[in-house]
CSV table of C-alpha atoms and ligand atoms in Angstrom, one decimal:
chain,number,residue,atom,x,y,z
W,119,MET,CA,103.8,140.7,92.6
W,120,LYS,CA,100.2,139.8,91.9
W,121,LYS,CA,99.0,142.7,94.1
W,122,THR,CA,101.2,145.2,92.2
W,123,LYS,CA,99.8,144.0,88.9
W,124,LEU,CA,96.3,144.1,90.2
W,125,ASN,CA,96.7,147.6,91.6
W,126,GLU,CA,97.9,148.8,88.2
W,127,LEU,CA,94.9,147.3,86.6
W,128,LYS,CA,92.6,148.8,89.2
W,129,ASP,CA,94.1,152.3,88.5
W,130,LYS,CA,93.1,151.7,84.8
W,131,CYS,CA,89.5,150.8,85.9
W,132,LEU,CA,89.2,153.9,88.0
W,133,ASN,CA,89.3,156.1,84.9
W,134,CYS,CA,87.2,153.7,82.7
W,135,CYS,CA,84.3,155.2,80.9
W,136,LYS,CA,84.1,152.6,78.1
W,137,CYS,CA,80.3,152.1,78.7
W,138,GLU,CA,77.4,154.0,80.1
W,139,LEU,CA,77.8,152.4,83.6
W,140,GLY,CA,80.8,154.6,84.1
W,141,LYS,CA,78.6,157.7,84.1
W,142,THR,CA,76.4,156.6,87.0
W,143,ARG,CA,78.7,154.7,89.3
W,144,ASN,CA,79.9,156.1,92.6
W,145,ASN,CA,82.7,153.5,92.9
W,146,ILE,CA,84.4,150.9,90.9
W,147,VAL,CA,83.9,147.5,92.5
W,148,PHE,CA,87.2,145.9,91.6
W,149,ALA,CA,87.5,142.8,93.8
W,150,ASP,CA,87.7,141.4,97.3
W,151,GLY,CA,89.9,138.7,98.8
W,152,ASN,CA,93.6,137.8,98.8
W,153,PRO,CA,95.0,137.1,95.3
W,154,ASP,CA,98.1,135.5,96.8
W,155,THR,CA,96.3,132.8,98.7
W,156,ALA,CA,93.0,132.5,96.8
W,157,LYS,CA,92.4,129.0,95.4
W,158,ALA,CA,89.2,130.1,93.5
W,159,ILE,CA,87.8,133.2,91.8
W,160,LEU,CA,84.1,133.7,92.4
W,161,ILE,CA,82.4,135.7,89.7
W,162,GLY,CA,79.1,137.3,90.6
W,163,GLU,CA,76.7,139.3,88.4
W,164,ALA,CA,77.2,143.0,89.1
W,165,PRO,CA,77.5,145.4,92.0
W,166,GLY,CA,74.3,146.5,93.7
W,167,GLU,CA,73.6,149.7,95.8
W,168,ASN,CA,75.8,148.7,98.8
W,169,GLU,CA,78.6,147.6,96.6
W,170,ASP,CA,78.5,150.8,94.6
W,171,LYS,CA,78.7,152.7,97.9
W,172,THR,CA,81.6,150.8,99.4
W,173,GLY,CA,83.5,149.6,96.4
W,174,ILE,CA,83.5,146.0,97.8
W,175,PRO,CA,81.6,143.1,96.1
W,176,PHE,CA,78.9,141.2,97.9
W,177,VAL,CA,78.4,143.3,101.0
W,178,GLY,CA,74.6,143.7,100.9
W,179,ARG,CA,71.9,141.2,101.9
W,180,ALA,CA,73.0,138.6,99.2
W,181,GLY,CA,76.6,139.1,100.3
W,182,LYS,CA,75.8,138.4,103.9
W,183,LEU,CA,74.0,135.2,103.0
W,184,LEU,CA,76.9,134.2,100.8
W,185,ASN,CA,79.2,134.7,103.8
W,186,GLU,CA,77.1,132.4,105.9
W,187,PHE,CA,77.2,129.7,103.3
W,188,LEU,CA,80.9,130.1,102.8
W,189,GLU,CA,81.5,129.8,106.6
W,190,ASN,CA,79.3,126.7,106.8
W,191,ALA,CA,81.2,125.1,104.0
W,192,GLY,CA,84.6,125.9,105.7
W,193,ILE,CA,85.6,128.3,102.9
W,194,SER,CA,87.4,131.5,104.0
W,195,ARG,CA,86.2,134.5,102.1
W,196,GLU,CA,89.4,136.4,103.0
W,197,ASN,CA,92.0,133.7,102.2
W,198,ASP,CA,90.4,131.1,99.8
W,199,LEU,CA,88.6,133.4,97.4
W,200,TYR,CA,89.1,136.3,95.1
W,201,ILE,CA,85.7,137.8,94.4
W,202,ILE,CA,84.7,139.8,91.3
W,203,ASN,CA,81.7,140.5,89.1
W,204,THR,CA,81.0,140.3,85.4
W,205,VAL,CA,81.0,144.1,85.4
W,206,LYS,CA,82.8,146.5,87.7
W,207,CYS,CA,80.1,149.2,87.9
W,208,ARG,CA,76.6,149.1,89.2
W,209,PRO,CA,73.9,148.9,86.5
W,210,PRO,CA,71.1,151.4,87.2
W,211,GLN,CA,68.1,149.9,89.2
W,212,ASN,CA,70.2,146.7,89.5
W,213,ARG,CA,69.3,145.6,86.0
W,214,VAL,CA,71.2,142.7,84.5
W,215,PRO,CA,74.3,144.0,82.7
W,216,SER,CA,74.0,143.9,78.9
W,217,ASP,CA,76.1,141.7,76.7
W,218,LYS,CA,77.9,144.8,75.4
W,219,GLU,CA,78.7,146.1,78.9
W,220,LYS,CA,80.0,142.6,79.9
W,221,GLU,CA,82.1,142.4,76.8
W,222,LEU,CA,83.6,145.9,77.3
W,223,CYS,CA,84.4,145.1,80.9
W,224,SER,CA,85.8,141.6,80.2
W,225,GLU,CA,89.2,143.1,79.4
W,226,TYR,CA,89.6,143.7,83.2
W,227,LEU,CA,88.0,140.5,84.3
W,228,LEU,CA,90.2,138.3,82.0
W,229,LYS,CA,93.3,140.1,83.2
W,230,GLN,CA,92.3,139.5,86.8
W,231,ILE,CA,91.9,135.8,86.0
W,232,GLU,CA,95.3,135.7,84.3
W,233,ILE,CA,97.1,137.5,87.2
W,234,VAL,CA,95.4,135.5,90.0
W,235,ASP,CA,95.6,132.3,88.0
W,236,PRO,CA,93.3,130.3,90.2
W,237,LYS,CA,92.7,126.5,89.9
W,238,ILE,CA,89.0,126.9,90.3
W,239,ILE,CA,86.4,129.4,88.9
W,240,ILE,CA,83.0,129.7,90.5
W,241,PHE,CA,80.2,131.1,88.3
W,242,CYS,CA,77.9,132.5,90.9
W,243,GLY,CA,74.5,132.8,89.2
W,244,ALA,CA,73.2,132.6,85.7
W,245,THR,CA,74.7,135.9,84.4
W,246,ALA,CA,78.3,134.7,85.2
W,247,LEU,CA,77.6,131.3,83.8
W,248,LYS,CA,76.2,132.7,80.6
W,249,SER,CA,79.2,134.9,80.1
W,250,PHE,CA,81.6,131.9,79.9
W,251,TYR,CA,79.5,128.8,79.0
W,252,PRO,CA,78.3,128.7,75.5
W,253,LYS,CA,75.3,126.3,76.0
W,254,LYS,CA,72.0,127.6,77.3
W,255,THR,CA,71.8,125.1,80.1
W,256,PRO,CA,69.8,126.6,83.1
W,257,ILE,CA,71.8,127.1,86.3
W,258,SER,CA,69.4,124.8,88.1
W,259,LYS,CA,70.4,121.9,85.8
W,260,ILE,CA,74.2,122.5,85.7
W,261,ARG,CA,75.0,123.8,89.2
W,262,GLY,CA,77.5,121.7,91.1
W,263,GLU,CA,79.0,120.2,87.9
W,264,VAL,CA,82.7,120.6,87.3
W,265,LEU,CA,83.2,122.0,83.8
W,266,ASP,CA,86.7,122.0,82.3
W,267,LEU,CA,86.8,125.2,80.4
W,268,LYS,CA,89.4,127.6,79.0
W,269,VAL,CA,88.6,130.9,80.7
W,270,GLY,CA,90.9,133.8,80.5
W,271,ASN,CA,93.7,135.1,78.3
W,272,ASN,CA,96.0,132.1,78.8
W,273,THR,CA,94.9,128.8,77.4
W,274,GLU,CA,94.9,126.9,80.6
W,275,ILE,CA,91.9,124.7,81.3
W,276,ARG,CA,90.3,125.5,84.7
W,277,LYS,CA,87.8,123.7,86.8
W,278,CYS,CA,84.6,125.9,86.5
W,279,ILE,CA,81.7,125.3,88.8
W,280,PRO,CA,78.3,127.0,88.6
W,281,ILE,CA,76.5,127.7,91.8
W,282,PHE,CA,73.2,129.4,92.7
W,283,HIS,CA,73.4,133.2,93.2
W,284,PRO,CA,72.7,134.1,96.9
W,285,SER,CA,69.9,136.6,95.8
W,286,TYR,CA,68.0,133.6,94.5
W,287,LEU,CA,68.4,131.8,97.9
W,288,LEU,CA,66.9,134.8,99.7
W,289,ARG,CA,63.6,133.6,98.4
W,290,TYR,CA,63.9,130.0,99.6
W,291,HIS,CA,64.3,129.3,103.3
W,292,SER,CA,63.9,125.6,103.4
W,293,LEU,CA,67.0,123.5,104.3
W,294,GLU,CA,65.3,120.3,103.3
W,295,GLU,CA,67.3,117.8,101.2
W,296,GLY,CA,67.3,118.9,97.6
W,297,SER,CA,66.1,122.5,98.4
W,298,PRO,CA,68.1,125.3,96.8
W,299,ARG,CA,69.9,126.1,100.1
W,300,ASP,CA,70.7,122.5,100.7
W,301,LEU,CA,72.2,122.2,97.1
W,302,MET,CA,74.2,125.5,97.6
W,303,LEU,CA,75.8,124.1,100.7
W,304,LYS,CA,76.6,120.8,99.0
W,305,ASP,CA,78.1,122.6,96.0
W,306,LEU,CA,80.3,124.8,98.3
W,307,LYS,CA,81.5,121.8,100.3
W,308,LYS,CA,82.4,120.1,97.0
W,309,ILE,CA,84.4,123.2,96.0
W,310,LYS,CA,86.1,123.2,99.4
W,311,LEU,CA,87.2,119.6,98.7
W,312,LEU,CA,88.5,120.5,95.2
W,313,MET,CA,90.4,123.4,96.7
W,314,ASN,CA,92.4,121.0,98.9
W,315,ASN,CA,93.1,118.4,96.2
M,250,URA,N1,75.3,140.6,93.6
M,250,URA,C1,76.4,140.3,92.8
M,250,URA,O1,76.3,139.6,91.8
M,250,URA,N2,77.5,140.9,93.0
M,250,URA,C2,77.7,141.7,94.1
M,250,URA,O2,78.8,142.2,94.2
M,250,URA,C3,76.6,142.0,94.9
M,250,URA,C4,75.4,141.4,94.6
Protein backbone atom coordinates (compact mmCIF):
# COMPACT_ATOMS: atom_id res chain seq x y z
CA MET A 1 0.00 0.00 0.00
CA LYS A 2 2.68 2.50 1.05
CA LYS A 3 4.95 1.23 -1.72
CA THR A 4 2.23 1.68 -4.37
CA LYS A 5 1.60 5.27 -3.29
CA LEU A 6 5.33 6.01 -3.19
CA ASN A 7 5.85 4.51 -6.64
CA GLU A 8 3.12 6.77 -8.01
CA LEU A 9 4.83 9.75 -6.41
CA LYS A 10 8.19 8.66 -7.81
CA ASP A 11 6.69 8.50 -11.30
CA LYS A 12 5.62 12.11 -10.87
CA CYS A 13 9.15 13.10 -9.79
CA LEU A 14 10.70 11.39 -12.81
CA ASN A 15 9.09 13.99 -15.07
CA CYS A 16 9.63 16.94 -12.74
CA CYS A 17 11.22 20.06 -14.19
CA LYS A 18 9.88 22.55 -11.65
CA CYS A 19 13.35 23.98 -11.00
CA GLU A 20 16.70 24.29 -12.78
CA LEU A 21 18.08 21.16 -11.07
CA GLY A 22 15.85 19.09 -13.34
CA LYS A 23 17.90 20.23 -16.34
CA THR A 24 21.25 18.95 -15.11
CA ARG A 25 20.36 15.77 -13.20
CA ASN A 26 21.16 12.30 -14.46
CA ASN A 27 18.81 10.62 -12.00
CA ILE A 28 16.15 11.53 -9.49
CA VAL A 29 17.28 10.43 -6.03
CA PHE A 30 13.92 9.49 -4.59
CA ALA A 31 14.62 7.45 -1.43
CA ASP A 32 16.24 4.39 0.09
CA GLY A 33 14.97 2.01 2.77
CA ASN A 34 11.80 0.09 3.52
CA PRO A 35 8.74 2.33 4.00
CA ASP A 36 6.78 -0.54 5.56
CA THR A 37 9.24 -1.18 8.38
CA ALA A 38 10.97 2.22 8.79
CA LYS A 39 10.62 3.78 12.21
CA ALA A 40 12.36 6.98 11.18
CA ILE A 41 12.81 9.15 8.11
CA LEU A 42 16.33 10.52 7.76
CA ILE A 43 16.51 13.76 5.74
CA GLY A 44 19.90 14.68 4.28
CA GLU A 45 20.87 17.76 2.26
CA ALA A 46 20.99 16.91 -1.44
CA PRO A 47 22.30 14.22 -3.78
CA GLY A 48 25.98 14.39 -4.71
CA GLU A 49 27.79 12.96 -7.72
CA ASN A 50 27.51 9.28 -6.72
CA GLU A 51 23.88 9.65 -5.77
CA ASP A 52 23.11 11.37 -9.08
CA LYS A 53 24.81 8.46 -10.90
CA THR A 54 23.01 5.70 -8.99
CA GLY A 55 19.70 7.27 -7.99
CA ILE A 56 20.29 6.18 -4.37
CA PRO A 57 20.86 8.58 -1.45
CA PHE A 58 24.03 8.46 0.66
CA VAL A 59 26.16 6.07 -1.40
CA GLY A 60 29.34 8.17 -1.62
CA ARG A 61 32.03 8.76 1.03
CA ALA A 62 29.64 10.48 3.42
CA GLY A 63 27.11 7.70 2.91
CA LYS A 64 29.66 5.00 3.70
CA LEU A 65 30.57 6.81 6.91
CA LEU A 66 26.88 7.15 7.78
CA ASN A 67 26.48 3.39 7.25
CA GLU A 68 29.32 2.70 9.71
CA PHE A 69 27.74 4.90 12.36
CA LEU A 70 24.32 3.35 11.85
CA GLU A 71 25.76 -0.13 12.20
CA ASN A 72 27.63 0.83 15.38
CA ALA A 73 24.43 2.25 16.84
CA GLY A 74 22.47 -0.90 15.95
CA ILE A 75 20.26 0.86 13.39
CA SER A 76 19.48 -1.05 10.21
CA ARG A 77 19.65 1.21 7.15
CA GLU A 78 17.51 -1.28 5.20
CA ASN A 79 14.74 -1.86 7.76
CA ASP A 80 14.71 0.97 10.31
CA LEU A 81 15.14 3.98 8.04
CA TYR A 82 13.61 5.64 5.03
CA ILE A 83 16.27 8.00 3.66
CA ILE A 84 15.52 11.11 1.59
CA ASN A 85 17.02 14.57 0.94
CA THR A 86 15.66 18.13 1.00
CA VAL A 87 15.80 18.04 -2.84
CA LYS A 88 15.62 15.09 -5.22
CA CYS A 89 18.15 16.31 -7.80
CA ARG A 90 21.85 17.08 -7.51
CA PRO A 91 22.73 20.78 -7.32
CA PRO A 92 25.63 21.58 -9.70
CA GLN A 93 29.07 21.47 -8.01
CA ASN A 94 27.32 20.12 -4.90
CA ARG A 95 26.26 23.60 -3.83
CA VAL A 96 23.68 23.94 -1.09
CA PRO A 97 20.15 23.84 -2.56
CA SER A 98 18.43 27.25 -2.62
CA ASP A 99 15.34 28.05 -0.57
CA LYS A 100 13.32 28.18 -3.78
CA GLU A 101 14.56 24.74 -4.90
CA LYS A 102 13.77 23.26 -1.50
CA GLU A 103 10.34 24.84 -1.48
CA LEU A 104 9.48 23.56 -4.97
CA CYS A 105 10.66 20.07 -4.03
CA SER A 106 8.92 20.03 -0.65
CA GLU A 107 5.69 18.85 -2.34
CA TYR A 108 7.35 15.43 -2.81
CA LEU A 109 9.13 15.34 0.53
CA LEU A 110 6.00 16.20 2.52
CA LYS A 111 4.02 13.59 0.65
CA GLN A 112 6.71 11.00 1.42
CA ILE A 113 6.48 11.88 5.12
CA GLU A 114 2.70 11.62 5.00
CA ILE A 115 2.79 8.20 3.32
CA VAL A 116 5.60 6.66 5.40
CA ASP A 117 4.18 8.29 8.56
CA PRO A 118 7.24 7.71 10.76
CA LYS A 119 7.36 8.24 14.48
CA ILE A 120 10.76 9.94 14.24
CA ILE A 121 12.33 12.37 11.78
CA ILE A 122 16.11 12.81 11.73
CA PHE A 123 17.44 16.10 10.36
CA CYS A 124 20.85 15.07 9.09
CA GLY A 125 22.85 18.30 8.90
CA ALA A 126 22.12 22.02 8.98
CA THR A 127 20.31 22.21 5.62
CA ALA A 128 17.65 19.70 6.67
CA LEU A 129 17.35 21.31 10.09
CA LYS A 130 16.89 24.81 8.61
CA SER A 131 14.18 23.55 6.28
CA PHE A 132 11.93 22.57 9.17
CA TYR A 133 13.07 24.40 12.28
CA PRO A 134 12.27 28.12 12.34
CA LYS A 135 14.95 29.21 14.85
CA LYS A 136 18.50 29.84 13.71
CA THR A 137 20.09 27.56 16.29
CA PRO A 138 23.37 26.07 15.00
CA ILE A 139 23.36 22.32 14.53
CA SER A 140 26.26 22.00 17.01
CA LYS A 141 24.02 23.46 19.75
CA ILE A 142 20.82 21.58 18.99
CA ARG A 143 22.00 18.16 17.78
CA GLY A 144 20.75 15.27 19.87
CA GLU A 145 17.76 17.23 21.19
CA VAL A 146 14.31 15.78 20.68
CA LEU A 147 12.09 18.50 19.15
CA ASP A 148 8.35 17.96 19.01
CA LEU A 149 7.39 19.46 15.66
CA LYS A 150 4.58 19.33 13.18
CA VAL A 151 6.27 18.25 9.97
CA GLY A 152 4.35 17.12 6.95
CA ASN A 153 0.88 17.54 5.53
CA ASN A 154 -0.92 15.99 8.46
CA THR A 155 -0.93 17.82 11.75
CA GLU A 156 0.68 15.07 13.76
CA ILE A 157 3.51 16.03 16.09
CA ARG A 158 6.62 13.99 15.46
CA LYS A 159 9.84 13.52 17.36
CA CYS A 160 12.47 15.36 15.29
CA ILE A 161 16.14 14.97 16.10
CA PRO A 162 18.95 16.93 14.45
CA ILE A 163 22.27 15.14 14.01
CA PHE A 164 25.57 16.08 12.38
CA HIS A 165 25.90 15.49 8.65
CA PRO A 166 28.44 12.73 7.89
CA SER A 167 30.34 15.05 5.48
CA TYR A 168 31.20 17.18 8.50
CA LEU A 169 32.47 14.11 10.35
CA LEU A 170 34.83 13.27 7.48
CA ARG A 171 36.95 16.20 8.74
CA TYR A 172 37.16 15.02 12.36
CA HIS A 173 38.68 11.67 13.17
CA SER A 174 38.90 11.75 16.95
CA LEU A 175 36.64 9.43 18.93
CA GLU A 176 37.37 11.21 22.20
CA GLU A 177 34.49 11.96 24.55
CA GLY A 178 32.70 15.08 23.27
CA SER A 179 34.27 14.95 19.78
CA PRO A 180 31.87 15.23 16.79
CA ARG A 181 32.14 11.49 16.05
CA ASP A 182 31.51 10.59 19.70
CA LEU A 183 28.44 12.87 19.77
CA MET A 184 27.13 11.42 16.49
CA LEU A 185 27.29 7.88 17.88
CA LYS A 186 25.59 8.97 21.10
CA ASP A 187 22.81 10.72 19.12
CA LEU A 188 22.22 7.65 16.96
CA LYS A 189 22.11 5.38 20.01
CA LYS A 190 19.51 7.71 21.53
CA ILE A 191 17.50 7.48 18.30
CA LYS A 192 17.74 3.69 18.41
CA LEU A 193 16.26 3.74 21.93
CA LEU A 194 13.44 6.05 20.82
CA MET A 195 12.70 3.70 17.93
CA ASN A 196 12.08 0.87 20.37
CA ASN A 197 9.92 2.84 22.81
N1 LIG B 1 24.78 14.06 1.20
C1 LIG B 1 23.47 14.20 1.40
O1 LIG B 1 23.04 15.07 2.13
N2 LIG B 1 22.66 13.37 0.79
C2 LIG B 1 23.07 12.39 0.01
O2 LIG B 1 22.25 11.66 -0.50
C3 LIG B 1 24.46 12.27 -0.17
C4 LIG B 1 25.30 13.10 0.42
